[in-house]
Tab-separated table of C-alpha atoms and ligand atoms in Angstrom:
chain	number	residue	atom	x	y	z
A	11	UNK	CA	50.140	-4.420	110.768
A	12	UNK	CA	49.909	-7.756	112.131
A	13	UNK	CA	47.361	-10.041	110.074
A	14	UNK	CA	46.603	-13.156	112.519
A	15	UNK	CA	43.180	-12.063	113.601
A	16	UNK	CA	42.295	-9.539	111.028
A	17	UNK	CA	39.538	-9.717	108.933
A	18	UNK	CA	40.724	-9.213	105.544
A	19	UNK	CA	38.707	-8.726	102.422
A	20	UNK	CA	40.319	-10.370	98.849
A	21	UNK	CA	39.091	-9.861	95.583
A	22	UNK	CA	40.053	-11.406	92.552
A	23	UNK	CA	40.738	-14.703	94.791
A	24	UNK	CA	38.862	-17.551	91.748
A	25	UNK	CA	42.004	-15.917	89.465
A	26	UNK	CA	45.307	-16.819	88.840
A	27	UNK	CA	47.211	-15.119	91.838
A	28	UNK	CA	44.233	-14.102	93.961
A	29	UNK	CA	44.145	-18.186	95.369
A	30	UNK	CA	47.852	-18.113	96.207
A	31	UNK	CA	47.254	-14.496	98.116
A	32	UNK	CA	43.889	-16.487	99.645
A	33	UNK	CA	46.420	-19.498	100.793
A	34	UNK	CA	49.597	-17.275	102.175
A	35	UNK	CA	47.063	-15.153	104.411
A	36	UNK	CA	45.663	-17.948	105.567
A	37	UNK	CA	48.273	-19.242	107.019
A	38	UNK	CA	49.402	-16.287	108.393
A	39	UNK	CA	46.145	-16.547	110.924
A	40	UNK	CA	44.091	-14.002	108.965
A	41	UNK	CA	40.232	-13.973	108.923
A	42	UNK	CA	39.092	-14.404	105.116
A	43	UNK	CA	36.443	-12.364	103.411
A	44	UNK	CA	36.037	-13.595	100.146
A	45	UNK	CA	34.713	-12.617	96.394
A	46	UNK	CA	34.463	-13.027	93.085
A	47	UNK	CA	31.719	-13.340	90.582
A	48	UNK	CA	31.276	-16.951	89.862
A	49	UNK	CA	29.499	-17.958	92.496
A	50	UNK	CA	30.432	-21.676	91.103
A	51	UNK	CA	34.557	-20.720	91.763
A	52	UNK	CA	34.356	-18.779	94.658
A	53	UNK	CA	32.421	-20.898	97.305
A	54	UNK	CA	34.406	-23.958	97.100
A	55	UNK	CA	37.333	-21.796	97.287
A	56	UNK	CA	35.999	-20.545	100.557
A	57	UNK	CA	35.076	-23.707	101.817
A	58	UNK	CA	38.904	-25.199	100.956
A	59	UNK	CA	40.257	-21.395	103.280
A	60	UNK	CA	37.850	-21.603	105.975
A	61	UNK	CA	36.540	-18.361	104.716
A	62	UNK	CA	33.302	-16.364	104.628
A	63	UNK	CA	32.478	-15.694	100.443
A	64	UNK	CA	30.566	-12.236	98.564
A	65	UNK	CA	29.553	-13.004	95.194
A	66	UNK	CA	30.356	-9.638	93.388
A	67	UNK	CA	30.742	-7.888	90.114
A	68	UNK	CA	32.929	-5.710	90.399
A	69	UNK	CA	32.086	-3.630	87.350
A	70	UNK	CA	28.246	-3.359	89.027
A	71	UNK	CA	28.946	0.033	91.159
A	72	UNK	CA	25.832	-1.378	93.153
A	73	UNK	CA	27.727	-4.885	93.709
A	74	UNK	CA	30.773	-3.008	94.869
A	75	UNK	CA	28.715	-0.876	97.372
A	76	UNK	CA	26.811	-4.107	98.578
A	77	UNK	CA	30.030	-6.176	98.850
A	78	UNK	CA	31.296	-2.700	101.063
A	79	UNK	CA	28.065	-2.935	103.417
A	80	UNK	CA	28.631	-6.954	103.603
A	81	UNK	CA	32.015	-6.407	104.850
A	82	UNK	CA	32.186	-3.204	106.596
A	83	UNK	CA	34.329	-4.351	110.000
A	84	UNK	CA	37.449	-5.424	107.279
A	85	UNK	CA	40.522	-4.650	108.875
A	86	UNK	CA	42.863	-5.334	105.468
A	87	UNK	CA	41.541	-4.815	101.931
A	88	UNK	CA	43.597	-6.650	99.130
A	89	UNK	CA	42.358	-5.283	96.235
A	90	UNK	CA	43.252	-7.826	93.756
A	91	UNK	CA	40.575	-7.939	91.004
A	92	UNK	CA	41.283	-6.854	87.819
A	93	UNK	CA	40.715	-7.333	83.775
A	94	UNK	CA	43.433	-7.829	81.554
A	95	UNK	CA	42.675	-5.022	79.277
A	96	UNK	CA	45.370	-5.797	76.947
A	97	UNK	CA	44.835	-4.517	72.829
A	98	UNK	CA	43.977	-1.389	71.040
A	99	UNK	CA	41.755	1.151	72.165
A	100	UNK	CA	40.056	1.777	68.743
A	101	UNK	CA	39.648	-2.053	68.840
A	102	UNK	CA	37.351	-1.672	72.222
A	103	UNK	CA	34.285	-0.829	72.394
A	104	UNK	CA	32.774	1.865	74.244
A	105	UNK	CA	30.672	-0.655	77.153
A	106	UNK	CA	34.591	-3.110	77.087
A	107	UNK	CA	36.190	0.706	77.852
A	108	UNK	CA	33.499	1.404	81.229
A	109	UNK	CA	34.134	-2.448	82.164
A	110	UNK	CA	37.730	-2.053	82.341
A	111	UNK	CA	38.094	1.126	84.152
A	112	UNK	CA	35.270	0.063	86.839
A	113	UNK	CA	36.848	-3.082	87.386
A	114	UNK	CA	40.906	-1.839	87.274
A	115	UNK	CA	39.851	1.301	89.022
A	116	UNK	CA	36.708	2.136	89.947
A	117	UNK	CA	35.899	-0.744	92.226
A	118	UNK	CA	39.051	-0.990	94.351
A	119	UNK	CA	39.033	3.262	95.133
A	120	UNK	CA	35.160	2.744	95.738
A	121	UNK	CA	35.795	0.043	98.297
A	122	UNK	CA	39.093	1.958	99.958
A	123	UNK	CA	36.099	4.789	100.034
A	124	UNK	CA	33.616	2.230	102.060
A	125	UNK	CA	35.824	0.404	104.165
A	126	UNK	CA	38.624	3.098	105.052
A	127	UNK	CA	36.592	5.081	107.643
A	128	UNK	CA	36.043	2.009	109.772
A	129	UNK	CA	39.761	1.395	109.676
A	130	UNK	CA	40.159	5.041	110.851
A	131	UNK	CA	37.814	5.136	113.558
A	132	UNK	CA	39.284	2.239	115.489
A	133	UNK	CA	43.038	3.145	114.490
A	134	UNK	CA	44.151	0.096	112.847
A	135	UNK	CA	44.045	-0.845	109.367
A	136	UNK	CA	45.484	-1.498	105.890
A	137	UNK	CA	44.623	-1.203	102.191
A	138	UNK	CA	46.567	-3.060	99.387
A	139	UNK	CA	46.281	-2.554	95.996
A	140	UNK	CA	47.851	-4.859	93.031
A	141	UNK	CA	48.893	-3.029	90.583
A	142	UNK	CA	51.501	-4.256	87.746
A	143	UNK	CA	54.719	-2.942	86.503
A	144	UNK	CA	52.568	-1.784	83.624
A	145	UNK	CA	51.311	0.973	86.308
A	146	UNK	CA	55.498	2.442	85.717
A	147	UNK	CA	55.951	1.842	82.404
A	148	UNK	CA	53.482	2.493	79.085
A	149	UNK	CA	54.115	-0.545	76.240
A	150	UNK	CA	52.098	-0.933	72.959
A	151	UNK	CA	48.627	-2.414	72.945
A	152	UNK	CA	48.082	-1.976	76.901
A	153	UNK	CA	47.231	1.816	76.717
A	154	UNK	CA	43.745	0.893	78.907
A	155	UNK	CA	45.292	-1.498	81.099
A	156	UNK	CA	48.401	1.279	81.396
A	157	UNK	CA	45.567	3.780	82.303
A	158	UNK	CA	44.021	1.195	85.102
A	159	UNK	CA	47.375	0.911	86.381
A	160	UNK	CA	49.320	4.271	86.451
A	161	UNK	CA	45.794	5.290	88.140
A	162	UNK	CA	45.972	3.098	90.735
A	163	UNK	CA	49.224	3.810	91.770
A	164	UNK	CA	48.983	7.226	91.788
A	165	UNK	CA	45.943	6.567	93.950
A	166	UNK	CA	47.508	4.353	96.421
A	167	UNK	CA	50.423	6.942	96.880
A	168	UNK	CA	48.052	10.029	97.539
A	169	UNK	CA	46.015	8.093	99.573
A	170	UNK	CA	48.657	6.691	101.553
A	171	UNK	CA	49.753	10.455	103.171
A	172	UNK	CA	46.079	11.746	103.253
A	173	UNK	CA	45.953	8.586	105.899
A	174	UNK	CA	49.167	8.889	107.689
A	175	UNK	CA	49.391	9.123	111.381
A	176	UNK	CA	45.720	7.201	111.360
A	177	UNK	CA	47.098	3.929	111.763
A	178	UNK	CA	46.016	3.204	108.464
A	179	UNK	CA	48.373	2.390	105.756
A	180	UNK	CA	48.471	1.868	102.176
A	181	UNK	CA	50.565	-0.165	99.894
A	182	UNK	CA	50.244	-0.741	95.999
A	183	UNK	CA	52.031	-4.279	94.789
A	184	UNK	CA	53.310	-4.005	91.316
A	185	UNK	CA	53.907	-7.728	89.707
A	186	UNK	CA	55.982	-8.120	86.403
A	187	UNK	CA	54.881	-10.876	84.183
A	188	UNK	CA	53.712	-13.798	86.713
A	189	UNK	CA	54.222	-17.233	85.610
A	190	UNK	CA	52.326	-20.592	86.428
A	191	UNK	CA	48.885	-19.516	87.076
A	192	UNK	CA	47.143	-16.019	86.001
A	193	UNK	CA	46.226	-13.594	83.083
A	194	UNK	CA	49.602	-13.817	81.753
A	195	UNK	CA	50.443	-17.524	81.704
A	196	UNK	CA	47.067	-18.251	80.574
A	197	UNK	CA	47.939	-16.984	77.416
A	198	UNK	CA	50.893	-19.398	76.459
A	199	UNK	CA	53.230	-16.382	75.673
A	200	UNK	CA	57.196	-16.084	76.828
A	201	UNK	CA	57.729	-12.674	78.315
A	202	UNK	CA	58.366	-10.153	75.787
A	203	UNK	CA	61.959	-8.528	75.414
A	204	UNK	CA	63.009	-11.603	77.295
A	205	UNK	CA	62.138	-9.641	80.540
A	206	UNK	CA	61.793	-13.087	82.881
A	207	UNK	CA	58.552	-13.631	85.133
A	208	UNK	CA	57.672	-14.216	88.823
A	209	UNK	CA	55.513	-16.653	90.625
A	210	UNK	CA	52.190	-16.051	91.962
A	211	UNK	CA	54.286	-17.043	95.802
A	212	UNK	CA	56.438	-13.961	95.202
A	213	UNK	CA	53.530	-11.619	94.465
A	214	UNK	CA	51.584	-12.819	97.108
A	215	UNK	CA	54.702	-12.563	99.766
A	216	UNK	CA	55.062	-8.892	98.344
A	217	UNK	CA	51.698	-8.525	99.666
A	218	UNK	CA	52.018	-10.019	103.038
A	219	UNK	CA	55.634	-8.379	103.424
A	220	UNK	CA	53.629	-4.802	102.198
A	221	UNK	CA	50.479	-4.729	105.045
A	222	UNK	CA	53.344	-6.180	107.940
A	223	UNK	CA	55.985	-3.350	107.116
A	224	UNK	CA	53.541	-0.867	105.907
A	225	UNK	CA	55.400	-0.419	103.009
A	226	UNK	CA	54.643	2.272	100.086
A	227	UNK	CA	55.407	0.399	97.122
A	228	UNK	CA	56.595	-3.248	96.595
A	229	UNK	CA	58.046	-4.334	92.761
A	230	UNK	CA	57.981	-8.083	92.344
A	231	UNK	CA	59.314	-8.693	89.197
A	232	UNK	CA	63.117	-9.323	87.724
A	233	UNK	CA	66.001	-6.610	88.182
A	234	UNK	CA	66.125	-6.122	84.277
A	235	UNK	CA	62.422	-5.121	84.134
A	236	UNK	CA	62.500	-3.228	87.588
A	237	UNK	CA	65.907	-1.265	86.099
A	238	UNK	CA	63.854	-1.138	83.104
A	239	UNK	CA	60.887	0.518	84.233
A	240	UNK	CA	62.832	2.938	86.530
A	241	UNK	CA	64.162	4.424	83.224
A	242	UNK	CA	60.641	3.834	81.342
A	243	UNK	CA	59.277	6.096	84.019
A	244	UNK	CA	61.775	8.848	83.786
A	245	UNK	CA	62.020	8.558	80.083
A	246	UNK	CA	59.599	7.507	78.432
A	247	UNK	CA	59.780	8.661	74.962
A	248	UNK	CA	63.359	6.551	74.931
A	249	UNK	CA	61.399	4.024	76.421
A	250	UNK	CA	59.503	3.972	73.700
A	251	UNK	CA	61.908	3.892	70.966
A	252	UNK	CA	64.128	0.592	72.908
A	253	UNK	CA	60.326	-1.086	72.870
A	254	UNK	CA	60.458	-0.827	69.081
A	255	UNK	CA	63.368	-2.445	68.303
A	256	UNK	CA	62.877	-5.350	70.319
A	257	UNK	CA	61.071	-7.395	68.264
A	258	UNK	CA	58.090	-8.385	70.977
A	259	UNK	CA	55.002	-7.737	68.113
A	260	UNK	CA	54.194	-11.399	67.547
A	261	UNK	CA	54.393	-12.286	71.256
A	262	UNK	CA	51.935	-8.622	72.246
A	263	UNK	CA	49.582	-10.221	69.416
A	264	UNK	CA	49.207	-13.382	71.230
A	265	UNK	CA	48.699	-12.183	74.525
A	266	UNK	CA	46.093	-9.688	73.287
A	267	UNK	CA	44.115	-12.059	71.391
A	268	UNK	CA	44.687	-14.389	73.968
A	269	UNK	CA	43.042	-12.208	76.154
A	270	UNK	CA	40.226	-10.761	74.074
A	271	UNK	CA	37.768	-12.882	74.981
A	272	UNK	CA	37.679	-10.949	78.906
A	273	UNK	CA	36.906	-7.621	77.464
B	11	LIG	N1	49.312	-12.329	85.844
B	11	LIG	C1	50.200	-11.381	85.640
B	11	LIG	O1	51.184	-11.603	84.922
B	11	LIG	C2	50.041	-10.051	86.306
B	11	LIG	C3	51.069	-9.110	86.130
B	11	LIG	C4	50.945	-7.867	86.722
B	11	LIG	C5	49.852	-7.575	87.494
B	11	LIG	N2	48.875	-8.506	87.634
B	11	LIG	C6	47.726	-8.128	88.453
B	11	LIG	O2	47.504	-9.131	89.427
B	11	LIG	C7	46.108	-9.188	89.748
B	11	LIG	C8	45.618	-10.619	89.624
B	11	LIG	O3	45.817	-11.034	88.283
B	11	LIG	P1	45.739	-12.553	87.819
B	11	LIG	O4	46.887	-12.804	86.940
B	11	LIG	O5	45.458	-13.438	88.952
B	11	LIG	O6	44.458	-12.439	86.849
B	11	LIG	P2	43.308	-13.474	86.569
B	11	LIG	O7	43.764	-14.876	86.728
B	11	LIG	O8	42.708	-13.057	85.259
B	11	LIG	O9	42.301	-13.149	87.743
B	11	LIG	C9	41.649	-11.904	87.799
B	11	LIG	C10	40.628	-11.941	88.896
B	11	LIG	O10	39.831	-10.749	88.799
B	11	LIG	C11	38.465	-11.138	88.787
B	11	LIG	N3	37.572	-10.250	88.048
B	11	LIG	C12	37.644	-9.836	86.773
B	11	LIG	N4	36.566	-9.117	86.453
B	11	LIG	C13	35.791	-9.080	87.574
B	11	LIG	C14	34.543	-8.507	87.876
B	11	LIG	N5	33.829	-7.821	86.952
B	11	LIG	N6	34.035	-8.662	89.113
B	11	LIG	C15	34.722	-9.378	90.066
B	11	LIG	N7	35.911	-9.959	89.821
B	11	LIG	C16	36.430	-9.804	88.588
B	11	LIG	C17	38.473	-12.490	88.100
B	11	LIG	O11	37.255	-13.148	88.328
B	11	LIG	P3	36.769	-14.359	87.370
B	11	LIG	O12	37.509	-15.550	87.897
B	11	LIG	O13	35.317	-14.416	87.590
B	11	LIG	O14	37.163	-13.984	85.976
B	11	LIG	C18	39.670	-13.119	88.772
B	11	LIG	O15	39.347	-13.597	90.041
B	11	LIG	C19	45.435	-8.200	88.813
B	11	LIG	O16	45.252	-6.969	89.466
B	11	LIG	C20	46.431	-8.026	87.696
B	11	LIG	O17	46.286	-6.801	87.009
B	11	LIG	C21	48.936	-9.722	87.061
């Protein structure tokens, strides 16, 4: 689908990768809807795109039906919002567990929901959703995040041939660890199992490449952790046992208390 002149919707856009997805569609002529929650982040952000800005909370089913109404002529949806959801699940409580499903899930099948029939009705359309490589492949103290993310693939992929032959496609974009800017390089950590990272410019060119090609699924991360995930996927009680012998518990604890604070 061509995105000069298309209204497109972003969420997520005052994070790490959601500004570098804001700046590539930009320049690619598209028509910016944006939103976030901090009202504070997201309307200088606008100003800087050109764009038109929601304030939203995504884990506010009322918000996400609002932000829907607000922007019901989008042509593309990048559904880029999510929580980090990283530790144990005994270690969450029951409101953190509602937060992170409504935001990682919820919200963006809610809004595909809203927005699709639109799309439908005048032929043309796309919906992206970023997932992560931890939506292939279970590892230890992400079991909420995993559940966020295995969901919304599996979404994306049944939704995708309940739409075909509409005009309307659907893509999920599936980052490795990103580097530079985002919930992972926030934290300080190195990759664990030496898996290598990806920049925030090759997640957000998976996402342009996946809406122009109408592609099914994009994987932006290394070949070691794509090869590794393919088998993960197929296998994952091996899976599990490699994970254990490589030595990545100090590095999990310091993303996951890194992250504990955006439960
Ligand atoms: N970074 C990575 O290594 C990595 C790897 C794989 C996949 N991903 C995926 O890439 C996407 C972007 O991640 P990122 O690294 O850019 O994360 P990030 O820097 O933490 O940004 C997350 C974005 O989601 C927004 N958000 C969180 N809770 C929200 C809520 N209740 N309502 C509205 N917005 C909310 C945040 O808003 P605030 O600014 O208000 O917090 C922020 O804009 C996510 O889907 C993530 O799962 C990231």
């Amino acid at each position: 689908m061509r995105i000069a002149g298309s209204t497109v919707l972003l969420t997520g856009v005052t994070g790490g990768i959601g500004r570098t997805i804001a700046h590539r569609l930009a320049s690619a002529g598209a028509d910016l809807v944006l939103t976030g929650r901090r009202r504070e982040v997201l309307e200088p952000l606008a100003a800087e795109f050109g764009a038109r800005s929601v304030v939203a909370d995504m884990a506010d089913p009322k918000d996400v039906t609002r932000l829907a109404e607000e922007c019901a002529g989008t042509d593309i949806l990048v559904a880029n919002a999510a929580l980090p959801s990283s530790g144990e699940l005994l270690d969450y409580t029951p409101e953190q567990v509602d937060r992170a499903i409504d935001v990682n899930l919820r919200a963006p099948v809610m809004l595909a929901r809203l927005l699709a029939p639109h799309m439908v009705d005048s032929g043309r359309g796309h919906l992206v959703f970023v997932g992560s490589m931890s939506g292939k492949a279970a590892t230890p103290s992400s079991s909420l995040y995993n559940a966020t993310k295995f969901g919304l693939r599996g979404f994306a992929h049944g939704f995708r041939q309940d739409l075909h032959g509409t005009g309307v496609g659907v893509s999920i974009v599936q980052p490795g660890f990103v580097s530079d800017a985002g919930m992972f390089a926030e934290t300080g950590a190195k990759a664990p199992g030496g898996l290598g990272t990806v920049t925030p410019g090759k997640v957000a060119a998976g996402v342009l490449r996946a809406v122009e090609r109408d592609l099914c699924e994009v994987n932006v991360a290394p070949l070691m952790m794509r090869l590794g995930c393919a088998v993960a996927a197929q296998f994952p009680g091996f899976a599990e046992k490699v994970q254990r012998r490589s030595n990545s518990e100090s590095t999990i604890r310091q993303i996951v208390e890194s992250q504990r604070a955006s439960r």
